[in-house]
């Protein structure tokens, strides 16, 4: 019993230290059209190195995305994860079962079906919040996963105030419409060569059409960065994260 109590006390101490060094929680942001939506914000322990806007998958700003956001804060960045589902449904936080995936796909379709510019003003509001919080000395990057990867690519091409962008396996990025876009900042893309949703020939065509974009391909499946999914690949995820952090260090410093 004493050993169990000791382990619980040690866990509590570690959690308290973590909470003191890293503050995180939901805030409300307002888009240019007046729409109010939530965003998960994680503050680093010291002065931010810059800021990273984290764009969700089709599962909402769930526990995984919040953990990813906090992971960037632990590396010294102010990190902001806006809810990009909020315009069609509030409080979305789902898992990874087949039923959850079907729900997420339907919500994504609903957002993609919104009149232009859709959810982009919400992403711009998150970028602006990050920039204003940093002040004149900081730069903002964007990273996104799955659908968030597609939104990251669009943000790099269409939005203001971004110094670097990193889409992870952005579904739809290899379509002619998306390939024709031109990024306004440095971009690093991560793809999986075993991705059932993004054929490899499309990835190669994207890389050829976008010679200024750094494209990295891993022997992994779609969603390889998410440790809540069966497709998680620790080796690919670790390497992609190392490359992403190095990319942000170069362009957000």
mmCIF file of C-alpha atoms in Angstrom:
data_model
loop_
_atom_site.group_PDB
_atom_site.id
_atom_site.type_symbol
_atom_site.label_atom_id
_atom_site.label_comp_id
_atom_site.label_asym_id
_atom_site.label_seq_id
_atom_site.Cartn_x
_atom_site.Cartn_y
_atom_site.Cartn_z
ATOM 1 C CA UNK A 1 0.000 0.000 0.000
ATOM 2 C CA UNK A 2 2.837 2.371 0.871
ATOM 3 C CA UNK A 3 4.437 1.754 -2.537
ATOM 4 C CA UNK A 4 1.148 2.481 -4.317
ATOM 5 C CA UNK A 5 0.684 5.655 -2.284
ATOM 6 C CA UNK A 6 4.237 6.724 -3.104
ATOM 7 C CA UNK A 7 3.678 6.216 -6.835
ATOM 8 C CA UNK A 8 0.444 8.228 -6.693
ATOM 9 C CA UNK A 9 2.209 11.028 -4.829
ATOM 10 C CA UNK A 10 5.055 11.050 -7.378
ATOM 11 C CA UNK A 11 2.552 11.180 -10.254
ATOM 12 C CA UNK A 12 0.724 14.047 -8.567
ATOM 13 C CA UNK A 13 3.976 15.949 -8.079
ATOM 14 C CA UNK A 14 4.960 15.462 -11.733
ATOM 15 C CA UNK A 15 1.520 16.593 -12.898
ATOM 16 C CA UNK A 16 1.664 19.672 -10.654
ATOM 17 C CA UNK A 17 5.100 20.615 -11.978
ATOM 18 C CA UNK A 18 3.836 20.141 -15.544
ATOM 19 C CA UNK A 19 0.764 22.285 -14.911
ATOM 20 C CA UNK A 20 2.870 25.050 -13.379
ATOM 21 C CA UNK A 21 5.248 25.090 -16.347
ATOM 22 C CA UNK A 22 2.614 24.705 -19.063
ATOM 23 C CA UNK A 23 -0.766 26.412 -18.998
ATOM 24 C CA UNK A 24 -3.450 25.180 -21.386
ATOM 25 C CA UNK A 25 -7.173 25.654 -21.875
ATOM 26 C CA UNK A 26 -9.932 26.809 -24.179
ATOM 27 C CA UNK A 27 -10.381 30.457 -25.137
ATOM 28 C CA UNK A 28 -12.854 32.130 -27.486
ATOM 29 C CA UNK A 29 -11.762 33.725 -30.743
ATOM 30 C CA UNK A 30 -13.729 35.919 -33.124
ATOM 31 C CA UNK A 31 -13.505 35.738 -36.920
ATOM 32 C CA UNK A 32 -13.649 38.737 -39.223
ATOM 33 C CA UNK A 33 -17.356 38.043 -39.834
ATOM 34 C CA UNK A 34 -18.100 38.100 -36.097
ATOM 35 C CA UNK A 35 -18.348 34.327 -35.660
ATOM 36 C CA UNK A 36 -17.173 33.213 -32.208
ATOM 37 C CA UNK A 37 -15.517 29.823 -31.788
ATOM 38 C CA UNK A 38 -13.282 28.002 -29.279
ATOM 39 C CA UNK A 39 -9.577 27.294 -29.559
ATOM 40 C CA UNK A 40 -7.323 25.237 -27.313
ATOM 41 C CA UNK A 41 -4.298 27.321 -26.323
ATOM 42 C CA UNK A 42 -1.130 26.016 -24.680
ATOM 43 C CA UNK A 43 1.418 28.454 -23.289
ATOM 44 C CA UNK A 44 5.105 27.557 -22.990
ATOM 45 C CA UNK A 45 6.897 27.861 -19.659
ATOM 46 C CA UNK A 46 9.075 30.771 -20.761
ATOM 47 C CA UNK A 47 9.117 33.373 -23.492
ATOM 48 C CA UNK A 48 7.739 31.805 -26.692
ATOM 49 C CA UNK A 49 10.134 30.985 -29.523
ATOM 50 C CA UNK A 50 7.232 31.725 -31.878
ATOM 51 C CA UNK A 51 3.740 30.363 -32.347
ATOM 52 C CA UNK A 52 2.241 27.291 -33.990
ATOM 53 C CA UNK A 53 -1.399 27.036 -35.067
ATOM 54 C CA UNK A 54 -2.446 23.361 -34.966
ATOM 55 C CA UNK A 55 -5.245 22.325 -37.326
ATOM 56 C CA UNK A 56 -7.339 19.338 -36.302
ATOM 57 C CA UNK A 57 -8.143 16.087 -38.046
ATOM 58 C CA UNK A 58 -11.760 15.081 -38.716
ATOM 59 C CA UNK A 59 -12.122 14.075 -35.063
ATOM 60 C CA UNK A 60 -12.336 17.555 -33.552
ATOM 61 C CA UNK A 61 -10.054 19.245 -31.057
ATOM 62 C CA UNK A 62 -9.978 15.977 -29.147
ATOM 63 C CA UNK A 63 -7.547 14.631 -26.561
ATOM 64 C CA UNK A 64 -4.973 13.775 -29.226
ATOM 65 C CA UNK A 65 -4.992 17.218 -30.847
ATOM 66 C CA UNK A 66 -4.845 18.890 -27.450
ATOM 67 C CA UNK A 67 -1.829 16.725 -26.608
ATOM 68 C CA UNK A 68 -0.163 17.621 -29.914
ATOM 69 C CA UNK A 69 -0.797 21.300 -29.197
ATOM 70 C CA UNK A 70 0.710 20.980 -25.738
ATOM 71 C CA UNK A 71 3.658 19.147 -27.283
ATOM 72 C CA UNK A 72 4.538 22.235 -29.319
ATOM 73 C CA UNK A 73 4.208 24.382 -26.187
ATOM 74 C CA UNK A 74 6.610 22.043 -24.400
ATOM 75 C CA UNK A 75 9.096 22.794 -27.180
ATOM 76 C CA UNK A 76 8.763 26.519 -26.495
ATOM 77 C CA UNK A 77 5.982 27.635 -28.832
ATOM 78 C CA UNK A 78 2.705 29.345 -28.098
ATOM 79 C CA UNK A 79 0.324 26.774 -29.605
ATOM 80 C CA UNK A 80 -3.264 27.356 -30.723
ATOM 81 C CA UNK A 81 -5.733 24.728 -32.004
ATOM 82 C CA UNK A 82 -8.926 26.338 -33.365
ATOM 83 C CA UNK A 83 -12.123 24.311 -33.651
ATOM 84 C CA UNK A 84 -12.686 24.153 -37.395
ATOM 85 C CA UNK A 85 -15.950 22.207 -36.957
ATOM 86 C CA UNK A 86 -17.641 24.853 -34.827
ATOM 87 C CA UNK A 87 -19.500 26.473 -37.738
ATOM 88 C CA UNK A 88 -21.409 23.231 -38.363
ATOM 89 C CA UNK A 89 -21.390 21.539 -34.945
ATOM 90 C CA UNK A 90 -20.216 22.585 -31.492
ATOM 91 C CA UNK A 91 -18.176 20.576 -29.013
ATOM 92 C CA UNK A 92 -16.979 17.877 -31.396
ATOM 93 C CA UNK A 93 -14.644 15.386 -29.743
ATOM 94 C CA UNK A 94 -14.779 11.900 -31.196
ATOM 95 C CA UNK A 95 -12.604 8.797 -31.340
ATOM 96 C CA UNK A 96 -11.380 6.524 -34.113
ATOM 97 C CA UNK A 97 -13.945 3.751 -34.514
ATOM 98 C CA UNK A 98 -15.542 3.210 -37.955
ATOM 99 C CA UNK A 99 -18.653 5.015 -36.688
ATOM 100 C CA UNK A 100 -16.530 7.929 -35.452
ATOM 101 C CA UNK A 101 -14.771 8.142 -38.805
ATOM 102 C CA UNK A 102 -18.125 8.273 -40.600
ATOM 103 C CA UNK A 103 -19.241 11.119 -38.325
ATOM 104 C CA UNK A 104 -15.994 12.989 -38.934
ATOM 105 C CA UNK A 105 -16.222 12.581 -42.700
ATOM 106 C CA UNK A 106 -19.771 13.955 -42.659
ATOM 107 C CA UNK A 107 -18.727 16.959 -40.555
ATOM 108 C CA UNK A 108 -15.785 17.652 -42.848
ATOM 109 C CA UNK A 109 -18.135 17.533 -45.859
ATOM 110 C CA UNK A 110 -20.458 19.986 -44.128
ATOM 111 C CA UNK A 111 -17.614 22.449 -43.528
ATOM 112 C CA UNK A 112 -16.247 22.010 -47.042
ATOM 113 C CA UNK A 113 -19.772 22.741 -48.302
ATOM 114 C CA UNK A 114 -19.962 26.124 -46.575
ATOM 115 C CA UNK A 115 -19.989 29.195 -48.839
ATOM 116 C CA UNK A 116 -16.498 30.554 -49.549
ATOM 117 C CA UNK A 117 -14.282 31.357 -47.729
ATOM 118 C CA UNK A 118 -15.656 28.669 -45.422
ATOM 119 C CA UNK A 119 -13.578 28.084 -42.318
ATOM 120 C CA UNK A 120 -10.505 30.022 -43.472
ATOM 121 C CA UNK A 121 -11.494 33.183 -41.521
ATOM 122 C CA UNK A 122 -11.428 31.126 -38.324
ATOM 123 C CA UNK A 123 -7.906 29.935 -39.092
ATOM 124 C CA UNK A 124 -6.903 33.534 -39.862
ATOM 125 C CA UNK A 125 -8.326 34.603 -36.505
ATOM 126 C CA UNK A 126 -6.158 31.982 -34.772
ATOM 127 C CA UNK A 127 -3.091 33.194 -36.684
ATOM 128 C CA UNK A 128 -3.884 36.800 -35.792
ATOM 129 C CA UNK A 129 -4.396 35.914 -32.121
ATOM 130 C CA UNK A 130 -1.040 34.154 -32.039
ATOM 131 C CA UNK A 131 0.719 37.053 -33.757
ATOM 132 C CA UNK A 132 -0.850 39.629 -31.445
ATOM 133 C CA UNK A 133 0.067 37.585 -28.380
ATOM 134 C CA UNK A 134 3.678 37.290 -29.517
ATOM 135 C CA UNK A 135 4.008 40.938 -30.457
ATOM 136 C CA UNK A 136 6.372 42.256 -33.097
ATOM 137 C CA UNK A 137 9.208 39.873 -32.253
ATOM 138 C CA UNK A 138 7.479 36.557 -33.027
ATOM 139 C CA UNK A 139 6.517 34.568 -36.111
ATOM 140 C CA UNK A 140 3.633 32.148 -36.666
ATOM 141 C CA UNK A 141 3.692 28.717 -38.276
ATOM 142 C CA UNK A 142 0.820 26.373 -39.083
ATOM 143 C CA UNK A 143 0.745 22.573 -38.838
ATOM 144 C CA UNK A 144 -2.201 20.321 -39.630
ATOM 145 C CA UNK A 145 -3.065 16.644 -39.798
ATOM 146 C CA UNK A 146 -5.360 14.799 -42.231
ATOM 147 C CA UNK A 147 -8.082 17.337 -43.111
ATOM 148 C CA UNK A 148 -6.062 19.826 -41.103
ATOM 149 C CA UNK A 149 -3.180 19.144 -43.481
ATOM 150 C CA UNK A 150 -5.344 20.247 -46.394
ATOM 151 C CA UNK A 151 -6.403 23.344 -44.463
ATOM 152 C CA UNK A 152 -2.748 24.053 -43.675
ATOM 153 C CA UNK A 153 -1.905 23.966 -47.377
ATOM 154 C CA UNK A 154 -4.766 26.340 -48.162
ATOM 155 C CA UNK A 155 -3.698 28.623 -45.329
ATOM 156 C CA UNK A 156 -0.136 28.723 -46.690
ATOM 157 C CA UNK A 157 -1.501 29.769 -50.073
ATOM 158 C CA UNK A 158 -4.370 32.075 -49.117
ATOM 159 C CA UNK A 159 -3.928 33.526 -45.621
ATOM 160 C CA UNK A 160 -1.706 36.234 -44.151
ATOM 161 C CA UNK A 161 0.886 36.264 -41.403
ATOM 162 C CA UNK A 162 2.273 32.727 -41.823
ATOM 163 C CA UNK A 163 6.037 32.209 -41.849
ATOM 164 C CA UNK A 164 6.044 28.408 -42.293
ATOM 165 C CA UNK A 165 3.512 25.629 -42.881
ATOM 166 C CA UNK A 166 3.652 21.859 -42.358
ATOM 167 C CA UNK A 167 0.790 19.720 -43.721
ATOM 168 C CA UNK A 168 0.725 16.086 -42.620
ATOM 169 C CA UNK A 169 -0.958 13.734 -45.139
ATOM 170 C CA UNK A 170 -3.440 16.375 -46.266
ATOM 171 C CA UNK A 171 -6.264 14.564 -48.011
ATOM 172 C CA UNK A 172 -7.214 16.435 -51.177
ATOM 173 C CA UNK A 173 -3.890 18.259 -51.496
ATOM 174 C CA UNK A 174 -2.988 16.300 -54.614
ATOM 175 C CA UNK A 175 -6.135 17.255 -56.573
ATOM 176 C CA UNK A 176 -5.611 19.595 -59.558
ATOM 177 C CA UNK A 177 -7.315 22.513 -57.782
ATOM 178 C CA UNK A 178 -5.001 22.293 -54.775
ATOM 179 C CA UNK A 179 -1.847 21.550 -56.772
ATOM 180 C CA UNK A 180 -2.464 24.735 -58.768
ATOM 181 C CA UNK A 181 -2.259 26.913 -55.647
ATOM 182 C CA UNK A 182 0.953 28.783 -54.856
ATOM 183 C CA UNK A 183 2.212 28.926 -51.263
ATOM 184 C CA UNK A 184 3.215 32.291 -49.834
ATOM 185 C CA UNK A 185 5.606 30.830 -47.247
ATOM 186 C CA UNK A 186 8.000 27.879 -46.907
ATOM 187 C CA UNK A 187 6.142 24.537 -46.797
ATOM 188 C CA UNK A 188 7.190 21.086 -45.595
ATOM 189 C CA UNK A 189 4.809 18.203 -46.430
ATOM 190 C CA UNK A 190 4.699 14.749 -44.856
ATOM 191 C CA UNK A 191 3.063 11.840 -46.698
ATOM 192 C CA UNK A 192 2.846 8.084 -46.168
ATOM 193 C CA UNK A 193 3.650 5.813 -49.093
ATOM 194 C CA UNK A 194 1.042 3.291 -47.867
ATOM 195 C CA UNK A 195 -1.696 5.923 -47.506
ATOM 196 C CA UNK A 196 -4.955 4.456 -48.841
ATOM 197 C CA UNK A 197 -6.491 7.942 -49.101
ATOM 198 C CA UNK A 198 -3.651 9.692 -50.953
ATOM 199 C CA UNK A 199 -2.212 7.635 -53.835
ATOM 200 C CA UNK A 200 1.559 7.822 -54.096
ATOM 201 C CA UNK A 201 1.519 8.808 -57.765
ATOM 202 C CA UNK A 202 -0.489 11.880 -56.768
ATOM 203 C CA UNK A 203 2.124 12.747 -54.150
ATOM 204 C CA UNK A 204 4.884 12.502 -56.740
ATOM 205 C CA UNK A 205 2.872 14.673 -59.153
ATOM 206 C CA UNK A 206 2.364 17.246 -56.379
ATOM 207 C CA UNK A 207 6.102 17.303 -55.643
ATOM 208 C CA UNK A 208 6.914 17.773 -59.320
ATOM 209 C CA UNK A 209 4.402 20.613 -59.683
ATOM 210 C CA UNK A 210 5.653 22.288 -56.484
ATOM 211 C CA UNK A 211 9.468 22.196 -56.685
ATOM 212 C CA UNK A 212 9.758 24.848 -53.975
ATOM 213 C CA UNK A 213 7.903 22.673 -51.452
ATOM 214 C CA UNK A 214 9.839 20.146 -49.376
ATOM 215 C CA UNK A 215 8.069 16.770 -49.632
ATOM 216 C CA UNK A 216 8.961 13.903 -47.304
ATOM 217 C CA UNK A 217 7.547 10.395 -47.793
ATOM 218 C CA UNK A 218 7.536 7.701 -45.111
ATOM 219 C CA UNK A 219 6.924 3.920 -45.253
ATOM 220 C CA UNK A 220 3.714 4.409 -43.287
ATOM 221 C CA UNK A 221 -0.062 4.664 -43.553
ATOM 222 C CA UNK A 222 -2.492 7.559 -43.330
ATOM 223 C CA UNK A 223 -2.598 8.971 -39.812
ATOM 224 C CA UNK A 224 0.857 7.674 -38.912
ATOM 225 C CA UNK A 225 1.409 10.538 -36.456
ATOM 226 C CA UNK A 226 -1.627 9.755 -34.279
ATOM 227 C CA UNK A 227 -0.756 7.411 -31.423
ATOM 228 C CA UNK A 228 -4.471 6.821 -30.796
ATOM 229 C CA UNK A 229 -4.894 5.036 -34.127
ATOM 230 C CA UNK A 230 -3.948 1.607 -35.416
ATOM 231 C CA UNK A 231 -2.025 3.239 -38.258
ATOM 232 C CA UNK A 232 0.361 4.939 -35.829
ATOM 233 C CA UNK A 233 3.993 4.446 -36.798
ATOM 234 C CA UNK A 234 6.389 5.530 -34.057
ATOM 235 C CA UNK A 235 9.443 5.629 -36.313
ATOM 236 C CA UNK A 236 7.767 7.754 -38.986
ATOM 237 C CA UNK A 237 6.083 9.986 -36.410
ATOM 238 C CA UNK A 238 9.338 10.640 -34.578
ATOM 239 C CA UNK A 239 11.263 11.458 -37.744
ATOM 240 C CA UNK A 240 8.482 13.691 -39.089
ATOM 241 C CA UNK A 241 8.304 15.560 -35.770
ATOM 242 C CA UNK A 242 12.067 16.074 -35.731
ATOM 243 C CA UNK A 243 11.925 17.470 -39.255
ATOM 244 C CA UNK A 244 8.932 19.655 -38.384
ATOM 245 C CA UNK A 245 10.593 21.126 -35.301
ATOM 246 C CA UNK A 246 13.800 21.787 -37.269
ATOM 247 C CA UNK A 247 11.743 23.433 -40.027
ATOM 248 C CA UNK A 248 9.962 25.675 -37.538
ATOM 249 C CA UNK A 249 13.245 26.481 -35.807
ATOM 250 C CA UNK A 250 14.637 27.715 -39.142
ATOM 251 C CA UNK A 251 11.649 29.777 -40.187
ATOM 252 C CA UNK A 252 10.123 30.999 -36.925
ATOM 253 C CA UNK A 253 13.315 32.019 -35.146
#
